[in-house]
Short mmCIF file of C-alpha atoms in Angstrom, two decimals:
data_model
loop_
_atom_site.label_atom_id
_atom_site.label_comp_id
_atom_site.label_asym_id
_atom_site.label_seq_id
_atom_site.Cartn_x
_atom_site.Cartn_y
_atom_site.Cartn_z
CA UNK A 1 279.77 -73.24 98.17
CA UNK A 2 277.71 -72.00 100.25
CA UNK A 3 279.05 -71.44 104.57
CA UNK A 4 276.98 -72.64 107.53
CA UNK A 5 277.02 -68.43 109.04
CA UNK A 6 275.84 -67.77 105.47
CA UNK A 7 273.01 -70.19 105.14
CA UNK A 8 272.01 -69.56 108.55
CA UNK A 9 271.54 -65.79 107.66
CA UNK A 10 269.50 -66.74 104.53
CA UNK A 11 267.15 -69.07 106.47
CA UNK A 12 266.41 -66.27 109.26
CA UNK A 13 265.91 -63.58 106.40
CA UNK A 14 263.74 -65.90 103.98
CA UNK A 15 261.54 -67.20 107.28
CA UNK A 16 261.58 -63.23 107.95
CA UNK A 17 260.12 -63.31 104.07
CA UNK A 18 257.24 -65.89 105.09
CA UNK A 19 256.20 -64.51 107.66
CA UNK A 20 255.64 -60.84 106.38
CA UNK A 21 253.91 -62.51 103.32
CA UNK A 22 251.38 -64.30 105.57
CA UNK A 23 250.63 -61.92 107.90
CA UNK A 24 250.38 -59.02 105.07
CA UNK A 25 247.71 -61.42 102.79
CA UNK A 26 244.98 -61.79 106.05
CA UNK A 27 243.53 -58.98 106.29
CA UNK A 28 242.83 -58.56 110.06
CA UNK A 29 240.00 -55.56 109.84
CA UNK A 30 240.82 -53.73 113.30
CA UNK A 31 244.74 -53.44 112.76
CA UNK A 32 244.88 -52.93 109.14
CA UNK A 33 248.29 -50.91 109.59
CA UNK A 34 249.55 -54.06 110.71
CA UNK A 35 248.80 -55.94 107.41
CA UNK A 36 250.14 -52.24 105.77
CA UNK A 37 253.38 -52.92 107.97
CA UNK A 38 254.50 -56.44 107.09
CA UNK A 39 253.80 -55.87 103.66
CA UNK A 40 256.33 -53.09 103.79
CA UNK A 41 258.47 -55.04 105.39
CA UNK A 42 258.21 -58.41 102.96
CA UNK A 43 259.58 -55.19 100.06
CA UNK A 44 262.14 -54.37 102.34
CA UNK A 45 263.43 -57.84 103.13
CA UNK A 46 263.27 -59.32 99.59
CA UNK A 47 265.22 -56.10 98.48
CA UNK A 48 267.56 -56.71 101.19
CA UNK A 49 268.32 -60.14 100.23
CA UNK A 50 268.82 -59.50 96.72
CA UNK A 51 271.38 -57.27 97.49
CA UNK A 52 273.32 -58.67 100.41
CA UNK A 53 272.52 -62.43 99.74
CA UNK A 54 272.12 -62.75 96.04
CA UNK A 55 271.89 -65.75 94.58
CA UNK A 56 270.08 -66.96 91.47
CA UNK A 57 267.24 -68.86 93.52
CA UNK A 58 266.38 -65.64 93.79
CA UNK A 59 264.42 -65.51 90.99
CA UNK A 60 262.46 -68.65 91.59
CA UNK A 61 261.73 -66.81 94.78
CA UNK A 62 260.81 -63.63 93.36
CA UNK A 63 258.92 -65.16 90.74
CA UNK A 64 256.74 -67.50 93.71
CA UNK A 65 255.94 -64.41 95.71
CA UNK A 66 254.85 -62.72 92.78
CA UNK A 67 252.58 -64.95 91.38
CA UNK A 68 251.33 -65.90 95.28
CA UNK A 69 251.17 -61.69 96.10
CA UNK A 70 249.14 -61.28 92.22
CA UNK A 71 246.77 -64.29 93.23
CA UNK A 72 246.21 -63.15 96.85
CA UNK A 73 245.48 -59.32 96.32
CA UNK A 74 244.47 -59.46 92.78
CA UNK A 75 243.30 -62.67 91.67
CA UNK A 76 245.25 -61.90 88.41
CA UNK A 77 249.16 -62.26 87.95
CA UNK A 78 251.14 -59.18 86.74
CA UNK A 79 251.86 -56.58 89.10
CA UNK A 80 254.17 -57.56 91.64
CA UNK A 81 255.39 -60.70 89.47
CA UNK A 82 256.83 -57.87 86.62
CA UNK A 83 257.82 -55.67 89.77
CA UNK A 84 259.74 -58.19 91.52
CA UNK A 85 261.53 -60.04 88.14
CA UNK A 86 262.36 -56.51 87.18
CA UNK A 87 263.98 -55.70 90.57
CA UNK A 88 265.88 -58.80 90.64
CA UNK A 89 267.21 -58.02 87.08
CA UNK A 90 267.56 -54.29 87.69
CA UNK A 91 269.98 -55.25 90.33
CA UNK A 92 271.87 -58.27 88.25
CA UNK A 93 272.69 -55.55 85.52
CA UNK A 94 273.65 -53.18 88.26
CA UNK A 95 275.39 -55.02 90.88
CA UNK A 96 279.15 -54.12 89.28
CA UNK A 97 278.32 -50.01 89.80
CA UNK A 98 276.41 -51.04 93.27
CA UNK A 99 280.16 -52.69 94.55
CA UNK A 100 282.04 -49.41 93.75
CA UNK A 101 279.21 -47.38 96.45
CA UNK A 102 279.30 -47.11 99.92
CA UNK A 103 277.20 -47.97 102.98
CA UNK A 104 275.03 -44.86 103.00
CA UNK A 105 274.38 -44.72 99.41
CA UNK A 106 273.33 -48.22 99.17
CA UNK A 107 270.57 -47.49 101.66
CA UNK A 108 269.42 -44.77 99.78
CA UNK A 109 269.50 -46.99 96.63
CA UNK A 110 267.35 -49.65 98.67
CA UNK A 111 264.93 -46.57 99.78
CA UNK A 112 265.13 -45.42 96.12
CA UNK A 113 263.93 -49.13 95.03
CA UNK A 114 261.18 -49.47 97.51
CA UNK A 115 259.67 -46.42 96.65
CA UNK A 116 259.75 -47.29 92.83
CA UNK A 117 258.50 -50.78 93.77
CA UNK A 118 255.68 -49.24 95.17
CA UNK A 119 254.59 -47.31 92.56
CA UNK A 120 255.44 -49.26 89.60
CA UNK A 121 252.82 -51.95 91.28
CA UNK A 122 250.21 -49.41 91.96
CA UNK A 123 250.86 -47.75 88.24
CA UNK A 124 250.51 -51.75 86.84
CA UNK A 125 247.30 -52.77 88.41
CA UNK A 126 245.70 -49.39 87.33
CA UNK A 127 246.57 -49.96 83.81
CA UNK A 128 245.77 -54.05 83.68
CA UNK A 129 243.16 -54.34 86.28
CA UNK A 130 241.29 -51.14 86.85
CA UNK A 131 242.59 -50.38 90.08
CA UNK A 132 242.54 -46.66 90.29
CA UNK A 133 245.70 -44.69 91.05
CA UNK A 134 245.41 -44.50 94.60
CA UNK A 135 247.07 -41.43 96.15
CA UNK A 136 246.63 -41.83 100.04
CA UNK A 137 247.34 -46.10 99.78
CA UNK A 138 250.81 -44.70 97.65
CA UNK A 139 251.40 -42.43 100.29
CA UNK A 140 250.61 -44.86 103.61
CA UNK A 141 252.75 -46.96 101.99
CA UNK A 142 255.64 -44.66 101.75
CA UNK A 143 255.47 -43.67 105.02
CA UNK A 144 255.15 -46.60 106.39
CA UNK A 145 258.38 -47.62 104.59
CA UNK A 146 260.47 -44.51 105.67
CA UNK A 147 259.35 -45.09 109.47
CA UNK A 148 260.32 -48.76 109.69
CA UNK A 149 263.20 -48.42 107.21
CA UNK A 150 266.15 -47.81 109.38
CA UNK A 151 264.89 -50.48 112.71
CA UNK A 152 264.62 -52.89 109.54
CA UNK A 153 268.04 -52.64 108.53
CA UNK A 154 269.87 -52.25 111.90
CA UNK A 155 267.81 -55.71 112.69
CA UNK A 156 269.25 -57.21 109.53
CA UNK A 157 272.53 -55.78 110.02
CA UNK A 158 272.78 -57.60 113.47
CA UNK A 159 271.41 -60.64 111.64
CA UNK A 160 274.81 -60.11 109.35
CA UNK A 161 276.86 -59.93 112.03
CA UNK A 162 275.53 -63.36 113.51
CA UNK B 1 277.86 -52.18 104.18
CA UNK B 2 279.95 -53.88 101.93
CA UNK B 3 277.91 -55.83 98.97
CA UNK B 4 278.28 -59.60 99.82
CA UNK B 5 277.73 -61.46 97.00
CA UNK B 6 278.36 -65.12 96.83
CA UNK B 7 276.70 -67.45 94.17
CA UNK B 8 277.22 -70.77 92.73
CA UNK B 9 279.72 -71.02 90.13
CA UNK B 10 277.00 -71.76 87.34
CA UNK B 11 277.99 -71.12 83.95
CA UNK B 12 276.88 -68.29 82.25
CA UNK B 13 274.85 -70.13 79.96
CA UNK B 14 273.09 -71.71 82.66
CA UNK B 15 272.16 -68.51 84.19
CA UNK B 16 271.12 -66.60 80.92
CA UNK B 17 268.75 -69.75 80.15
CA UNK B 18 267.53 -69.97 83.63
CA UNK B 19 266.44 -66.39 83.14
CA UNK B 20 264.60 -66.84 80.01
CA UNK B 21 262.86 -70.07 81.79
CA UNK B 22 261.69 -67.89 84.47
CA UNK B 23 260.90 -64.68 82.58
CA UNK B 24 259.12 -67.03 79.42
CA UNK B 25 257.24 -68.63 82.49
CA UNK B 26 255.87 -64.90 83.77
CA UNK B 27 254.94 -64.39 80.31
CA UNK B 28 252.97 -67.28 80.04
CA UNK B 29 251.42 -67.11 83.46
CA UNK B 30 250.36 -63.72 82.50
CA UNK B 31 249.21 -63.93 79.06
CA UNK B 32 247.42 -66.97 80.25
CA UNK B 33 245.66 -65.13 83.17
CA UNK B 34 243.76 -63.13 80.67
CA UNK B 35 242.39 -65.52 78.67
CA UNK B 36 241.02 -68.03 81.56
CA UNK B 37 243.38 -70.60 80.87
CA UNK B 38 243.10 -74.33 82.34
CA UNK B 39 246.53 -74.43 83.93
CA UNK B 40 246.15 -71.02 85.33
CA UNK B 41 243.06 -71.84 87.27
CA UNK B 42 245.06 -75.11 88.49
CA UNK B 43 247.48 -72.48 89.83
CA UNK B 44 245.12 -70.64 91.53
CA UNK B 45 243.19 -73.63 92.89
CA UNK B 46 246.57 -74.83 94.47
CA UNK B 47 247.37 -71.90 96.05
CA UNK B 48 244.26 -71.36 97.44
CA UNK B 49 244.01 -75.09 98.82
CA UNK B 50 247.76 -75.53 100.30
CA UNK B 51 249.07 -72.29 100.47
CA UNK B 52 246.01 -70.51 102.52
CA UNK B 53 245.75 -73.03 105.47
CA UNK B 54 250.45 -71.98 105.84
CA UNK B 55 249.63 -68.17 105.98
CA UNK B 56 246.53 -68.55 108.43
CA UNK B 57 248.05 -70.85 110.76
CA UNK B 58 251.13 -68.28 110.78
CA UNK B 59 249.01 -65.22 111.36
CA UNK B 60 246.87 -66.80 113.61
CA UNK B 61 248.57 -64.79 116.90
CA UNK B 62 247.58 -61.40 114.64
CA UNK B 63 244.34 -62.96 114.07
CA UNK B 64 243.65 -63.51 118.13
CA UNK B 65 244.91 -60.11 118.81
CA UNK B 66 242.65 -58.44 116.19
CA UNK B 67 239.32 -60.15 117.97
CA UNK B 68 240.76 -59.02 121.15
CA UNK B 69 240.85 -55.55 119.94
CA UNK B 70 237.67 -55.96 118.16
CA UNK B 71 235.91 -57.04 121.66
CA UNK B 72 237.03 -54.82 123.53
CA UNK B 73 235.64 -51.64 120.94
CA UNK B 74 232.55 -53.84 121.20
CA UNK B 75 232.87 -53.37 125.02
CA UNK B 76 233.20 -49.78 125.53
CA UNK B 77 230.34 -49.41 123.22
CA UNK B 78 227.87 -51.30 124.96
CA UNK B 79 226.04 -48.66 127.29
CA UNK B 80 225.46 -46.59 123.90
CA UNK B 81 224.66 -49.71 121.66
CA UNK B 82 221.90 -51.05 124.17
CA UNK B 83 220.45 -47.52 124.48
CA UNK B 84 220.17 -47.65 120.36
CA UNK B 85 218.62 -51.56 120.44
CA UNK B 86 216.00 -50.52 123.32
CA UNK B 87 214.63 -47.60 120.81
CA UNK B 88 215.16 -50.21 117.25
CA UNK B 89 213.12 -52.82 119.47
CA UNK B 90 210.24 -50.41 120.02
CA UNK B 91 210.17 -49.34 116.23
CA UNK B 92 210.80 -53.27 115.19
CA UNK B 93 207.80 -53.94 117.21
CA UNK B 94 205.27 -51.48 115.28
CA UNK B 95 206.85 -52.69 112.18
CA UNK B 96 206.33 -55.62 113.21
CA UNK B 97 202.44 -55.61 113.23
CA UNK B 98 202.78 -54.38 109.83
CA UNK B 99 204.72 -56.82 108.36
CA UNK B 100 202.61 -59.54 109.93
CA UNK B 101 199.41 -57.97 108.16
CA UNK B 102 201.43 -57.69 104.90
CA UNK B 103 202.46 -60.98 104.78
CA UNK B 104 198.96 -62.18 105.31
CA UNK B 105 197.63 -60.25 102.40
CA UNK B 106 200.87 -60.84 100.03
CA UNK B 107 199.94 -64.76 100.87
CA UNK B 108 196.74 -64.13 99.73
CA UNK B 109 197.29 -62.48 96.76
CA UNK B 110 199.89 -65.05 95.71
CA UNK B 111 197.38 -67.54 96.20
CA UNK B 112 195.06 -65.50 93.48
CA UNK B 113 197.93 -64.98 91.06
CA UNK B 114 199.42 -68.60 91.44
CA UNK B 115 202.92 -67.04 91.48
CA UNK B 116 205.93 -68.89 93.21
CA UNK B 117 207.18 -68.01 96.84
CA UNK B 118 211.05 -67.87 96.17
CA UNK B 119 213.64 -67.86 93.34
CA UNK B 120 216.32 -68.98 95.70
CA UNK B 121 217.99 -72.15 96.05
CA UNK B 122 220.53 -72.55 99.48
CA UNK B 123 223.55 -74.38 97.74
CA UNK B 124 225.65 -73.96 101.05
CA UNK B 125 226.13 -71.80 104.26
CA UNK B 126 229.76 -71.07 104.50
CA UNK B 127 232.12 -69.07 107.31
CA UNK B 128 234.72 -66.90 105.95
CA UNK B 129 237.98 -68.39 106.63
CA UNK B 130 240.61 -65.05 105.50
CA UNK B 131 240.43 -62.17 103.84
CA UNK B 132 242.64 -60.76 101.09
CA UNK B 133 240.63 -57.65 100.65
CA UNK B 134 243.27 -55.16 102.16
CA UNK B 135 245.02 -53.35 99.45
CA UNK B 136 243.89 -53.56 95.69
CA UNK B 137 241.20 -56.93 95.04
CA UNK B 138 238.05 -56.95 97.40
CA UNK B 139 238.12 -60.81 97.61
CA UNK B 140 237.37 -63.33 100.69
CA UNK B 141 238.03 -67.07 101.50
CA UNK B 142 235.70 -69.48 102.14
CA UNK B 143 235.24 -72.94 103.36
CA UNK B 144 232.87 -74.63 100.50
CA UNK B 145 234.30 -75.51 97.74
CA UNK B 146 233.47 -78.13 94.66
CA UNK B 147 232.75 -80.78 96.75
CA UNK B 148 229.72 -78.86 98.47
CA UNK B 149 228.71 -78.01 95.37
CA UNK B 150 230.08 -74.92 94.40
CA UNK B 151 230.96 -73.68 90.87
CA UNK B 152 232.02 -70.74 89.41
CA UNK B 153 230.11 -67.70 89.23
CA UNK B 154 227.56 -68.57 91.74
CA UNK B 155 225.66 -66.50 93.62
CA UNK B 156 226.87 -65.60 97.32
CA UNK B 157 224.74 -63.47 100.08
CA UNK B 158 223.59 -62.97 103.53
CA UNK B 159 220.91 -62.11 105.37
CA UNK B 160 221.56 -58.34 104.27
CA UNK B 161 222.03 -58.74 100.54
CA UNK B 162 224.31 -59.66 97.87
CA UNK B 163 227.40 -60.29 98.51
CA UNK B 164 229.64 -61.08 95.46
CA UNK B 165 229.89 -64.06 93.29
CA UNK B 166 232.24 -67.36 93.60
CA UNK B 167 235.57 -67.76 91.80
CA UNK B 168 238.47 -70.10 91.82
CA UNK B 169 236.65 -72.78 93.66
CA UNK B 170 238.76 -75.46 94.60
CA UNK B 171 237.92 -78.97 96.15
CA UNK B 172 237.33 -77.25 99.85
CA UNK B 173 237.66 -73.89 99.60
CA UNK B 174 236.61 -70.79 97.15
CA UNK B 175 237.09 -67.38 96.54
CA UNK B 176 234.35 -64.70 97.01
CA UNK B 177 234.83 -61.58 95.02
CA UNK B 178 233.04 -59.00 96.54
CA UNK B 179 230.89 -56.28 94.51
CA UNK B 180 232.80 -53.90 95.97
CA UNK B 181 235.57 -54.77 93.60
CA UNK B 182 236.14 -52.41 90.32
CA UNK B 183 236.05 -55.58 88.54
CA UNK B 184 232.74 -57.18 89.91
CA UNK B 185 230.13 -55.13 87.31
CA UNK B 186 226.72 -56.55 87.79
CA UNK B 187 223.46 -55.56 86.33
CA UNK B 188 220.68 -53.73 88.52
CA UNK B 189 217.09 -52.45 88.35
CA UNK B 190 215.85 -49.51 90.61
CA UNK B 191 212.79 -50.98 92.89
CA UNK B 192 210.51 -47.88 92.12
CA UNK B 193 210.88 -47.14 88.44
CA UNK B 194 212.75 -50.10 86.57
CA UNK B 195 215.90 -48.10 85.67
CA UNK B 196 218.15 -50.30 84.11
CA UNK B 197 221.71 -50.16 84.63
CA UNK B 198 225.27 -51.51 85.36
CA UNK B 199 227.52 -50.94 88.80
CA UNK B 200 231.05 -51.92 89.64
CA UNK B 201 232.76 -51.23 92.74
CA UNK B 202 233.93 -47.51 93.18
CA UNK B 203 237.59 -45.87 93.89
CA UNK B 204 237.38 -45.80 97.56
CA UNK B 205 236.04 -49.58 98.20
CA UNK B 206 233.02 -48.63 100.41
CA UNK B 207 230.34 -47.79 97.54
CA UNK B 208 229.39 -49.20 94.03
CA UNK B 209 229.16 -46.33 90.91
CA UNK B 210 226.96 -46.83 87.86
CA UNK B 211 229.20 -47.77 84.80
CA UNK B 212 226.33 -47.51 82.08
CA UNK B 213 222.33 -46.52 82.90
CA UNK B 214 219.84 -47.34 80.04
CA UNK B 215 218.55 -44.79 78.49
CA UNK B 216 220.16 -42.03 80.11
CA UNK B 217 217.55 -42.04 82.85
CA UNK B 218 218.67 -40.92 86.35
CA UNK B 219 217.29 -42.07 89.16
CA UNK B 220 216.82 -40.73 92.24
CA UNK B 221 218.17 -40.63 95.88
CA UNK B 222 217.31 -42.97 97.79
CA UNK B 223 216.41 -45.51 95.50
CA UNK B 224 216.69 -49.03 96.45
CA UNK B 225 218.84 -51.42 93.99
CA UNK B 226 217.89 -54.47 93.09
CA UNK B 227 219.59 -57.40 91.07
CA UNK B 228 218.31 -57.07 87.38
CA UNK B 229 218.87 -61.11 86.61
CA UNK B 230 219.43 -59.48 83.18
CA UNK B 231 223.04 -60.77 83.28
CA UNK B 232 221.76 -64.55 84.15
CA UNK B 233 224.51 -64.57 86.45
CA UNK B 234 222.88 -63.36 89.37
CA UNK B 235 218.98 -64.09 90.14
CA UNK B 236 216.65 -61.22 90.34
CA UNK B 237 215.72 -59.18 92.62
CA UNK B 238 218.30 -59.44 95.09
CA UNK B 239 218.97 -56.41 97.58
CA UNK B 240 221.95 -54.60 96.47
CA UNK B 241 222.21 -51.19 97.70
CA UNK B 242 220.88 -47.68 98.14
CA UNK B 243 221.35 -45.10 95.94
CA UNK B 244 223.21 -42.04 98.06
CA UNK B 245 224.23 -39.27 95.49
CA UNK B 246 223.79 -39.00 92.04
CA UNK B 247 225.81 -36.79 89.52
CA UNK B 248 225.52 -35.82 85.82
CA UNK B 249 226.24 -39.45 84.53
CA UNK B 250 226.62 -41.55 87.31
CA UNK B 251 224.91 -42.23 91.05
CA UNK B 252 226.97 -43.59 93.70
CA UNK B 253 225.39 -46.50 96.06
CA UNK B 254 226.13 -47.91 99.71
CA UNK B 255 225.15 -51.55 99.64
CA UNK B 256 223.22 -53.45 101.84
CA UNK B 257 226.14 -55.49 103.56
CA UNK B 258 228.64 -54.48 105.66
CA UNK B 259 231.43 -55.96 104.04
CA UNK B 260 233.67 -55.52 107.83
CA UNK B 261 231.50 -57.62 109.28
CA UNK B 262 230.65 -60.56 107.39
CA UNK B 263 231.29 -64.13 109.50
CA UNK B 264 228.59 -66.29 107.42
CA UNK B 265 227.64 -66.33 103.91
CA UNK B 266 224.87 -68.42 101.94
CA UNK B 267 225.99 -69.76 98.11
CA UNK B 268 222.58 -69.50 96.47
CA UNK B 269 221.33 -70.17 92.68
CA UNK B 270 218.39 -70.13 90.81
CA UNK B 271 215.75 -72.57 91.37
#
């Protein structure tokens, strides 16, 4: 069963989850890098949890966000729902070969993961919805993610050491 | 960083099934999504009614800051933007005179021809509660829904133009997708010479680009675009846009409204 440290942990990083989801689906038009920002960070914490807090309500969890994310910035579903059930799974197959790496290489699996993440949405809505192939958005993104990478995880890590 | 992983002891079974349930449901959802299915529009309608209000009230401080930031660029603009008005006001005023003739005649006229004054039926005057235009889907929230009326595929606009059209409209609240979408294709008419043709939203989110022109005819810059009604979703003669380059194929236009600045919209229809 679950311990209290370890639920506590969960609740901070799902509410963490949340938070980035709402902020990153209203568009505020003068701080747009804001929006750009939180939804980096919603990648980074949902990656995050699947690997340090896995659990199989995971996938209920993926699969919510996905269909929420697909409805909110698409008004279809496909996208992020396939990105984020194929994360999840990715990492269920992989997790044995994950345990045997160590601390640095695991971060630049989760870097590795975000960036994929990123593209495999981008590379899904041009080819269901007609959403072209968006260089400079790809890019934004990716920078975005390498600058608030590391803060993100030495946050979390403190959050582990609650 | 160690890998912590702690689960439930579930039997495998269990989890392999659980999978399937959750992976068969994605399929569904998806497969469903594409051909307009009843429970998929439930989904949408529930998100949209519950799940909307959670994510506003929780960016709300974002929201606040935003306006403040938005004021304030107002603010250091307003020497420059009052100089701009002053001149506008003067060349309003001399339009002005014009119009006022104009209108007398056109009444006139209308009288002689017996022809109707306006195709337009207000439905509902709506604010725009969020916006989820930011990274792929040009779409906006509003706070009309069914119960004002409100049904799919209506017409929304302001005092500018066209806006978009109404989806997913739920009891209180709907979904605007805006024409600058790559999926909102409408049919339009040049004002001066009746070319016929379709637009959809370009690439970059700011113009529309012609998708198919009848019979190969190009029109020219500058053009003004109006709503064919050829499409009966849309009534005719809207204001759309203004045609700013055209290529081989294609023309590019800058419509009317300026989608960063819309507060108030109008859900029209045919009368």
């Amino acid at each position: 069963m679950f311990s209290n440290k370890f639920l506590t942990k969960t609740i901070i990083l799902n509410f963490i989850l949340f938070f980035s989801f709402s902020i990153s689906t209203n568009y505020l038009i003068n701080l747009k890098i804001i929006n750009l920002t939180f939804y980096v960070l919603f990648h980074i914490t949902l990656i995050y949890l699947i690997f340090y807090y896995y659990h199989y309500s995971l996938l209920f969890l993926s699969f919510i966000y996905g269909v929420l994310y697909d409805y909110y910035l698409f008004n279809n579903f496909a996208p992020h729902l396939i990105c984020f059930l194929l994360l999840i799974i990715s990492i269920m197959v992989l997790k044995k070969n994950l345990f045997n790496l160590n601390s640095l290489n695991i971060t630049f699996v989760i870097i590795f993961y975000i960036f994929l993440i990123f593209i495999f949405e981008t590379i899904l809505a041009s080819i269901l919805y007609n959403y072209s192939f968006d260089y400079k958005k790809i890019f934004n993104l990716l920078l975005i993610s390498l600058i608030i990478f590391f803060p993100t995880i030495y946050f979390f890590s403190k959050i582990d050491n609650l | 960083m160690a890998i912590k992983i702690k689960s439930f002891d579930i039997s495998k079974a269990f989890k392999n099934i659980l999978i399937s349930f959750v992976f068969i449901l994605s399929f569904l959802l998806i497969f469903f999504s594409k051909t307009d299915y009843f429970i998929v529009n439930k989904v949408k309608t529930l998100s949209n009614e519950y799940v909307s209000p959670i994510t506003k009230f929780v960016s709300f401080p974002f929201i606040v800051v935003s306006n403040i930031n938005s004021s304030i660029q107002d603010f250091q603009n307003l020497k420059q933007q009052n100089l701009v008005l002053k001149e506008e006001v003067i060349r309003l005023k001399k339009w002005q005179i014009l119009a006022i003739q104009n209108s007398t005649e056109n009444k006139v006229l209308k009288k002689l021809l017996n022809a109707s004054d306006n195709n337009l039926n207000l439905v509902k005057t709506a604010s725009v509660m969020s916006r989820n235009d930011i990274l792929y889907g040009k779409i906006i929230n509003i706070n009309a829904g069914t119960k004002d009326g409100l049904v799919d595929q209506m017409t929304v606009v302001n005092h500018r133009g066209l806006i978009g059209r109404v989806i997913d409209p739920s009891l209180n609240k709907s979904r605007v997708l805006l024409l600058t979408d790559p999926n909102s294709s409408l049919s339009v008419k040049t004002v001066s010479d009746e070319i016929f043709s379709l637009i959809q939203g370009s690439d970059d989110g700011v113009h529309l680009v012609s998708s198919f022109i009848k019979n190969e005819k190009t029109p020219k810059v500058g053009d003004l675009l109006v709503t064919s009604g050829t499409a009966q979703i849309f009534p005719p003669d809207l204001l759309v846009g203004k045609i700013t380059k055209v290529t081989n194929n294609k023309f590019y236009a800058l419509p009317f409204v300026d989608f960063n600045n819309i507060d108030y919209v109008q859900i029209v229809n045919s009368k």
